[in-house]
Amino acid sequence: MAILVTGGAGYIGSHTLIEVCDAGEDVIVVDNLSTGFKEAIDSRAKFLQGDIGDQAFMQRVFEDHSIEAVIHFAGSVIVPESVENPLLYYRNNTENTRQMIEHCVTHQVKKFIFSSTAAIYGMPEECPVDETYQRNPISPYGHSKSMSELMLEDASKAYDFNFIALRYFNVAGADPMGRTGQSTKNATHLIKVACEAALGYRDELLIFGSDYDTSDGTCIRDYIHVSDLAAAHLCALSALRKTAQSEIINCGYGTGYSVLEVLSTVKKVSGVDFNTRFTDRRAGDSPQVVAKCSKIHEHLDWIPKYNNLSLIVEHAIEWERKIRSSAP
Ligand code: UDP
């Protein structure tokens, strides 16, 4: 039986594909290539180009293949875009996830792994934040994922269907062997932007806010290497095979780094003292978001390999260098 991966041409999806293919699984990828890249799809997987919101197309995918589990990445992930166009997020994330769940229930696919997010916590008052903390998203993106989790919970109670929702903290880095990485255009994430600055593709990097109630006044985040996160999906698949039990699980390392600490690491690893400038706080930024990680270790046989900020940055820079040198 096959594993269906939606959004396998994207950043986290393409890294997960490598893990799942390395494990010898039979994999089908569905992606509409709206933000992903065909080259990022592992050649061992069968690729079907199409939109997960296209009911007839997805119907065929489920009818033509014997699918054991779905790993559902396809969706939209840019918070400011979700504020400008919330209905797009409610369609691409919430509505399409509802349809994916329905396809699974109709075709007796009982295992579902879902890309969720720490954005569900909004501005957590306690840090590290654990999975029992209330859902309190502050953006349409966060709401769209929060509603998806609610649907998964209700569906798992009503039907013979189980899910693991992985709540991603700040994902960064790239495949250590350089097979895939973050190729997103107009990236806004700190480590990606800082790597671009270090390689001379940005004149300066703006630091959003200097007066937060943190050790150095800048925001603190829990940065997780994308390959460790990818491995967590494979662990989630094993867990669902062992026990028919639904779970929501934080994916982070449980260590927080401030923006200034990240920037100093990028400068050190790259050897480039690029320009930075303090500016106003960015709307919607929480001072501190760090995962409590006991649950992932209790429920999944997950052994992170790259829990090291310098290594995350090193791999991100290597990938940035690679895509820039091969760009036309
Ligand atoms: N950040 C920054 N400058 C940038 C990009 C990000 O100062 O060019 C800060 C941002 O305000 C936040 C942290 O870096 O405090 C992480 O932001 P990112 O967008 O990477 O992830 P988020 O936590 O918002 O999902």
Tab-separated table of N, CA and C in Angstrom, residues 10 77 130 295:
chain	number	residue	atom	x	y	z
A	10	GLY	N	6.984	20.954	-1.744
A	10	GLY	CA	7.290	22.118	-0.903
A	10	GLY	C	8.481	21.885	0.013
A	77	VAL	N	0.983	29.092	3.740
A	77	VAL	CA	1.704	29.211	5.027
A	77	VAL	C	2.215	30.613	5.368
A	130	ASP	N	2.961	23.728	26.212
A	130	ASP	CA	2.665	22.325	25.891
A	130	ASP	C	1.349	22.193	25.121
A	295	LYS	N	6.211	15.443	25.003
A	295	LYS	CA	5.253	14.539	24.346
A	295	LYS	C	5.851	13.848	23.117
